[in-house]
Amino acid sequence: MDKVFSRPRSIKDTLMHYCPGCTHGIVHRLIAEAVEDMGLEDTTIGIAPVGCAVFAYNYLDFDFIQAAHGRAPAVATGVKRVLPEHTVFTYQGDGDLAAIGTAEIVHAAMRGENITVIFVNNAIYGMTGGQMAPTTLVGQRSTTCQKGREAKVSGYPIRVSEMLSQLDGACYIERVACDTPAHVRAAGKAIRKAFSAQVEERGFSMVEVVATCSTNWGMNPQEALVWLKENMLPAYPLGVYKSWKDAGS
Amino acid sequence: MADVTLAVGNEAIAEAAIRAGCRYFFGYPITPQNELPEYMSKRLPEVGGVFVQAESEVAAINMVFGASAAGGRVMTSSSSPGVSLKQEGISYMVGAELPCVIVNMMRAGPGLGGIQPAQSDYYQATRGGGHGDYRCLVYAPASVQEMVDLTGLSFQKADEYRNPVIILGDGMLGQMMEPVQFPEMVQGPFPEKPWATTGRKGGPQRVVTSINLQPDELYQHNLKLQAKYDDMKNRETRSEVWGPRDAEIYVVAYGTMARICQAAVGRAREEGIPCGLVRPITLWPFPDKILEGLPCARAFLAVEMSMGQMVDDVRLAVCGKAPVHFFGRAGGVVPKPGEILEEIRKVARSLEGGGLDG
Ligand SMILES: Cc1ncc(C[n+]2csc(CCOP(=O)(O)OP(=O)(O)O)c2C)c(N)n1
């Protein structure tokens, strides 16, 4: 019988530490599939964040560097300038990328740094126990906004894809989700496209994945998927925000 | 033998770095070290290297982190407030055992302070500065030639120990122009870096990281780092004693301050005061054995462009066996030879009177 489905080679055969229902595992798998399909396993270098995915290298079998909180785009810049022929990607959460690392991500995009960023937006700080993130929705509860985020006190969610797509150095920016099989397939395609932008040396590429954190949202995995669909997708519309075809140059 | 040329301190370090094989530089402007990145921005592309002006010192040191992890010979430079921002990255680089060279052309603080020379980052450089109980080799050159020589050495030692090396200068050294001889361009071979993340290329995965959540394992890592520091203490300590070994009073000073003290010590000797100068070249490891081993020393005078930092190391080295006096100026005020001479005279008088006012 033909084997139609199996674990990608680059996902190690080991137990993951992520919570049940967490979507980091899905995103890892999509990265592994993309890198493998494109034959980039031996020349890809990943930059792991601070946050739940700090141990991404325990699951993804590429060379990996673990960066300080928010600094992955700067670390990736250093790597890429030494190894311009290699494929370099960062894997970052919303606390990592949209709070402490805002300067690094904006400037990597501004420079048109030829790297790929996989940005997992679960609207909360997962690893530290569910504090408010810059992407937390107004009204959404967290341990540091227990009555729900108030715009007057904490401002408004940052829409990273919209923001970065304004920058000339960005060549490909797409927001995807991983709540349904169709969305997961689309996410895989987007990740492939982002890596191909890098292989073709087009500049900075990013895929924002709207994701769940059932543990810190205080829901079961199924409820979390529904909450994502009903609350996050209206605030974070899916789609291509920038592509080199319409980049003009 | 290479020709003698005139060079400004900051540019001399840059050229020396390139000749030592440095091909990657990441920095952010700050006075009084701007000539260094400016020189790099022009010169590195000429030799096939890369210069990136980062958006901040935080980003710059993390670019250094990435470049080093990828196997590059890499450097950054800054001045005091900028080096404060680099501390996070330095701690991570030590934790992940990544080599690099970091130049700090100190200026006066605290805070934004001023742009005049100072030596008030001694604690920061020698005590770790960032979090987590670590050490870096710290070189303190006192001339443009020595900056050139120590830059080459720094790249070597960084690779040898897989650890950041700090060159601690100050605004005056960075700006001063002196005759200098550059070494020939080194073409390698440089030490192999089997740990570098350069893509698996069919081999096993390599990971550069500083996280370890298992206390026992992290403790073992710390013990390994400590063994490295012990090794540095045994093998890398450098200093210079100026004047006879049988002096009774020793001035201890480094960098710019040592040069000014040299003039004061010379004048004191003309007055008949049995005086000498110890100049630490490595601030960490501190040359304590040299201080211990001066047979006739009866008093020490630490002179610094700070309110007193290195003096702590002098006290630790002397260990109560002789009084340790201190003279310092801060805020960018550079002590004059006459002022130091007056301090030496005071120390001499305290010895005549047998008083121990250290
Ligand atoms: C300088 C610094 N500040 C704070 C932390 C603590 N910290 C670790 S993970 C994290 C939040 C990460 O959240 P996010 O990036 O959204 O990733 P997630 O855990 O949700 O996947 C924080 C604040 C740290 N490690 N370093």
Coordinates of N, CA, C and O in Angstrom, one line a residue, chain A residues 45-49 54-55 57 62-68 75 79, chain B residues 64-71 92-99 162 193-199 205-211 221:
Chain A
I45 N 19.1 27.6 8.4 CA 19.5 27.9 9.8 C 18.3 28.6 10.4 O 17.8 29.6 9.9
G46 N 17.8 28.0 11.5 CA 16.6 28.6 12.2 C 17.1 29.4 13.4 O 18.1 29.1 14.0
I47 N 16.3 30.5 13.7 CA 16.6 31.2 14.9 C 15.4 31.1 15.8 O 14.3 31.5 15.5
A48 N 15.6 30.4 17.0 CA 14.5 30.2 17.9 C 14.3 31.4 18.8 O 15.3 32.1 19.1
P49 N 13.1 31.6 19.3 CA 12.8 32.8 20.1 C 13.0 32.5 21.6 O 13.3 31.4 22.0
V54 N 11.0 28.3 22.5 CA 12.5 28.4 22.7 C 13.2 27.1 22.4 O 14.4 27.2 22.0
F55 N 12.5 26.0 22.5 CA 13.2 24.7 22.2 C 12.9 24.2 20.8 O 12.9 23.0 20.6
Y57 N 14.4 23.9 18.3 CA 15.5 23.0 17.7 C 15.4 21.6 18.2 O 16.1 20.7 17.7
F62 N 17.2 21.2 11.9 CA 18.1 22.0 11.2 C 19.1 22.6 12.1 O 18.9 22.5 13.3
D63 N 20.2 23.2 11.6 CA 21.1 24.0 12.5 C 20.2 25.1 13.1 O 19.4 25.7 12.4
F64 N 20.5 25.4 14.4 CA 19.6 26.4 15.1 C 20.4 27.2 16.0 O 21.4 26.8 16.6
I65 N 20.0 28.5 16.1 CA 20.5 29.4 17.1 C 19.4 29.9 18.0 O 18.3 30.2 17.5
Q66 N 19.6 29.9 19.3 CA 18.6 30.4 20.2 C 18.9 31.8 20.5 O 20.0 32.1 21.1
A67 N 18.0 32.8 20.2 CA 18.3 34.2 20.4 C 17.7 34.8 21.7 O 16.8 34.2 22.3
A68 N 18.2 35.9 22.1 CA 17.6 36.6 23.2 C 16.2 37.1 22.8 O 15.9 37.2 21.7
V75 N 19.9 38.7 15.1 CA 20.7 37.5 15.0 C 20.7 36.9 13.6 O 21.8 36.6 13.0
V79 N 23.7 36.2 10.8 CA 24.0 34.9 10.1 C 23.9 35.1 8.6 O 24.8 34.6 7.9
Chain B
V64 N 26.2 40.6 15.9 CA 27.5 40.0 16.2 C 27.3 38.6 16.6 O 28.0 37.7 16.2
F65 N 26.3 38.4 17.5 CA 26.0 37.0 18.0 C 25.7 36.1 16.8 O 26.3 35.0 16.7
G66 N 24.9 36.5 15.9 CA 24.5 35.7 14.7 C 25.7 35.4 13.8 O 25.9 34.3 13.4
A67 N 26.5 36.5 13.6 CA 27.6 36.4 12.7 C 28.7 35.4 13.3 O 29.3 34.6 12.6
S68 N 28.8 35.5 14.6 CA 29.8 34.6 15.3 C 29.3 33.2 15.2 O 30.1 32.2 15.0
A69 N 28.0 33.0 15.5 CA 27.4 31.6 15.5 C 27.6 31.0 14.1 O 27.8 29.8 14.0
A70 N 27.6 31.9 13.1 CA 27.7 31.4 11.7 C 29.2 31.2 11.3 O 29.5 30.9 10.2
G71 N 30.1 31.5 12.3 CA 31.5 31.2 12.0 C 32.3 32.4 11.6 O 33.5 32.3 11.2
Y92 N 24.7 36.7 26.6 CA 24.3 35.6 25.8 C 25.5 35.0 25.1 O 25.5 33.7 24.9
M93 N 26.4 35.8 24.6 CA 27.5 35.3 23.8 C 28.4 34.4 24.7 O 28.9 33.4 24.3
V94 N 28.6 34.9 25.9 CA 29.5 34.1 26.9 C 28.7 32.8 27.1 O 29.3 31.7 27.1
G95 N 27.4 32.9 27.4 CA 26.6 31.7 27.7 C 26.7 30.7 26.5 O 26.8 29.5 26.8
A96 N 26.6 31.2 25.3 CA 26.6 30.3 24.1 C 28.1 30.0 23.7 O 28.2 29.3 22.6
E97 N 29.1 30.5 24.3 CA 30.5 30.4 24.0 C 30.8 30.8 22.6 O 31.2 30.0 21.7
L98 N 30.5 32.1 22.3 CA 30.8 32.6 21.0 C 31.9 33.7 21.0 O 31.8 34.6 21.9
P99 N 32.9 33.6 20.2 CA 33.9 34.5 20.1 C 33.5 35.8 19.4 O 32.8 35.8 18.5
R162 N 36.8 30.8 22.9 CA 35.3 30.9 22.5 C 34.6 31.8 23.5 O 33.6 31.4 24.1
K193 N 35.9 25.8 13.3 CA 34.8 26.1 14.2 C 33.7 25.0 14.0 O 32.7 25.3 13.4
P194 N 34.0 23.8 14.4 CA 33.0 22.7 14.1 C 31.7 22.9 14.8 O 30.7 22.3 14.4
W195 N 31.6 23.8 15.7 CA 30.3 24.1 16.4 C 29.5 25.1 15.7 O 28.3 25.3 16.0
A196 N 30.0 25.8 14.7 CA 29.3 26.9 14.0 C 28.1 26.4 13.2 O 28.1 25.3 12.6
T197 N 27.0 27.1 13.3 CA 25.8 26.8 12.6 C 25.9 27.3 11.1 O 25.5 28.4 10.8
T198 N 26.5 26.4 10.3 CA 26.7 26.8 8.9 C 25.8 25.9 8.0 O 26.1 25.7 6.8
G199 N 24.7 25.3 8.5 CA 23.9 24.4 7.8 C 24.5 23.0 8.0 O 25.7 22.8 8.1
Q205 N 22.8 17.9 13.3 CA 22.4 19.3 13.6 C 23.3 19.9 14.6 O 23.8 19.3 15.6
R206 N 23.5 21.2 14.4 CA 24.3 22.0 15.4 C 23.4 23.1 16.0 O 22.7 23.7 15.2
V207 N 23.5 23.3 17.3 CA 22.7 24.3 18.0 C 23.6 25.2 18.8 O 24.4 24.7 19.5
V208 N 23.3 26.5 18.6 CA 24.0 27.5 19.5 C 23.0 28.0 20.4 O 22.0 28.6 20.0
T209 N 23.1 27.8 21.7 CA 22.1 28.2 22.6 C 22.7 28.5 24.0 O 23.8 28.1 24.3
S210 N 22.0 29.3 24.8 CA 22.5 29.5 26.1 C 21.5 29.1 27.2 O 21.6 29.4 28.4
I211 N 20.4 28.5 26.7 CA 19.4 28.0 27.7 C 19.7 26.6 28.2 O 20.1 25.8 27.4
H221 N 27.8 23.4 33.1 CA 28.2 24.4 32.1 C 29.0 25.6 32.8 O 30.0 26.0 32.3

